[in-house]
């Protein structure tokens, strides 16, 4: 299982700012993090990829 944090999510969203990635990750329809660590929240990469396909289809290549 691959995990991602806000830094990876910002890249997955096409290089948005860290602040914008945080705003998106805190939306109610964004997947729940699987853990909250001292460094921040972490998500399953597959959950984030699925969300991007549903909510940001212009960023997907398949």
PDB file of C-alpha atoms in Angstrom:
ATOM      1  CA  UNK A   1       0.000   0.000   0.000  1.00  0.00           C
ATOM      2  CA  UNK A   2       1.432   3.330  -1.082  1.00  0.00           C
ATOM      3  CA  UNK A   3       0.831   6.338   1.150  1.00  0.00           C
ATOM      4  CA  UNK A   4       0.901  10.019   0.224  1.00  0.00           C
ATOM      5  CA  UNK A   5       0.984  13.287   2.107  1.00  0.00           C
ATOM      6  CA  UNK A   6       0.127  16.819   1.032  1.00  0.00           C
ATOM      7  CA  UNK A   7       3.437  17.193  -0.857  1.00  0.00           C
ATOM      8  CA  UNK A   8       2.671  14.191  -3.041  1.00  0.00           C
ATOM      9  CA  UNK A   9      -0.954  15.236  -3.461  1.00  0.00           C
ATOM     10  CA  UNK A  10       0.097  18.649  -4.756  1.00  0.00           C
ATOM     11  CA  UNK A  11       2.176  16.944  -7.439  1.00  0.00           C
ATOM     12  CA  UNK A  12      -0.684  14.577  -8.284  1.00  0.00           C
ATOM     13  CA  UNK A  13      -2.869  17.667  -8.772  1.00  0.00           C
ATOM     14  CA  UNK A  14      -0.506  19.087 -11.356  1.00  0.00           C
ATOM     15  CA  UNK A  15       1.851  21.054  -9.152  1.00  0.00           C
ATOM     16  CA  UNK A  16      -0.649  23.231  -7.288  1.00  0.00           C
ATOM     17  CA  UNK A  17       0.625  25.180  -4.295  1.00  0.00           C
ATOM     18  CA  UNK A  18       0.946  23.417  -0.955  1.00  0.00           C
ATOM     19  CA  UNK A  19      -1.757  25.714   0.426  1.00  0.00           C
ATOM     20  CA  UNK A  20      -4.160  24.822  -2.423  1.00  0.00           C
ATOM     21  CA  UNK A  21      -3.447  21.094  -1.949  1.00  0.00           C
ATOM     22  CA  UNK A  22      -4.247  21.445   1.757  1.00  0.00           C
ATOM     23  CA  UNK A  23      -7.530  23.228   0.981  1.00  0.00           C
ATOM     24  CA  UNK A  24      -8.505  20.448  -1.452  1.00  0.00           C
ATOM     25  CA  UNK A  25      -7.477  17.697   0.989  1.00  0.00           C
ATOM     26  CA  UNK A  26      -9.684  19.269   3.676  1.00  0.00           C
ATOM     27  CA  UNK A  27     -12.823  19.266   1.522  1.00  0.00           C
ATOM     28  CA  UNK A  28     -15.630  17.066   2.811  1.00  0.00           C
ATOM     29  CA  UNK A  29     -15.681  14.953  -0.351  1.00  0.00           C
ATOM     30  CA  UNK A  30     -11.925  14.220  -0.230  1.00  0.00           C
ATOM     31  CA  UNK A  31     -10.957  10.761   1.078  1.00  0.00           C
ATOM     32  CA  UNK A  32     -10.407  10.442   4.812  1.00  0.00           C
ATOM     33  CA  UNK A  33      -6.743  10.175   5.793  1.00  0.00           C
ATOM     34  CA  UNK A  34      -5.768   6.758   7.089  1.00  0.00           C
ATOM     35  CA  UNK A  35      -3.554   8.290   9.775  1.00  0.00           C
ATOM     36  CA  UNK A  36      -2.561  11.607  11.296  1.00  0.00           C
ATOM     37  CA  UNK A  37       1.128  11.668  12.140  1.00  0.00           C
ATOM     38  CA  UNK A  38       3.349  14.372  13.619  1.00  0.00           C
ATOM     39  CA  UNK A  39       4.275  15.338  10.043  1.00  0.00           C
ATOM     40  CA  UNK A  40       0.631  15.569   9.002  1.00  0.00           C
ATOM     41  CA  UNK A  41      -2.131  13.495   7.463  1.00  0.00           C
ATOM     42  CA  UNK A  42      -1.469  10.550   5.154  1.00  0.00           C
ATOM     43  CA  UNK A  43      -3.780   8.969   2.601  1.00  0.00           C
ATOM     44  CA  UNK A  44      -3.812   5.817   0.512  1.00  0.00           C
ATOM     45  CA  UNK A  45      -2.483   6.798  -2.903  1.00  0.00           C
ATOM     46  CA  UNK A  46      -5.187   4.698  -4.586  1.00  0.00           C
ATOM     47  CA  UNK A  47      -7.937   6.644  -2.737  1.00  0.00           C
ATOM     48  CA  UNK A  48      -6.472   9.964  -3.886  1.00  0.00           C
ATOM     49  CA  UNK A  49      -6.084   8.717  -7.476  1.00  0.00           C
ATOM     50  CA  UNK A  50      -9.722   7.625  -7.488  1.00  0.00           C
ATOM     51  CA  UNK A  51     -10.818  11.021  -6.161  1.00  0.00           C
ATOM     52  CA  UNK A  52      -8.780  12.826  -8.842  1.00  0.00           C
ATOM     53  CA  UNK A  53     -10.369  10.693 -11.591  1.00  0.00           C
ATOM     54  CA  UNK A  54     -13.836  11.593 -10.300  1.00  0.00           C
ATOM     55  CA  UNK A  55     -13.312  15.262  -9.446  1.00  0.00           C
ATOM     56  CA  UNK A  56     -10.420  16.412 -11.648  1.00  0.00           C
ATOM     57  CA  UNK A  57     -10.731  14.273 -14.823  1.00  0.00           C
ATOM     58  CA  UNK A  58      -8.628  16.764 -16.799  1.00  0.00           C
ATOM     59  CA  UNK A  59      -5.600  15.626 -14.760  1.00  0.00           C
ATOM     60  CA  UNK A  60      -5.897  11.930 -15.621  1.00  0.00           C
ATOM     61  CA  UNK A  61      -4.098  10.460 -18.590  1.00  0.00           C
ATOM     62  CA  UNK A  62      -6.078   7.254 -19.085  1.00  0.00           C
TER      63      UNK A  62
END
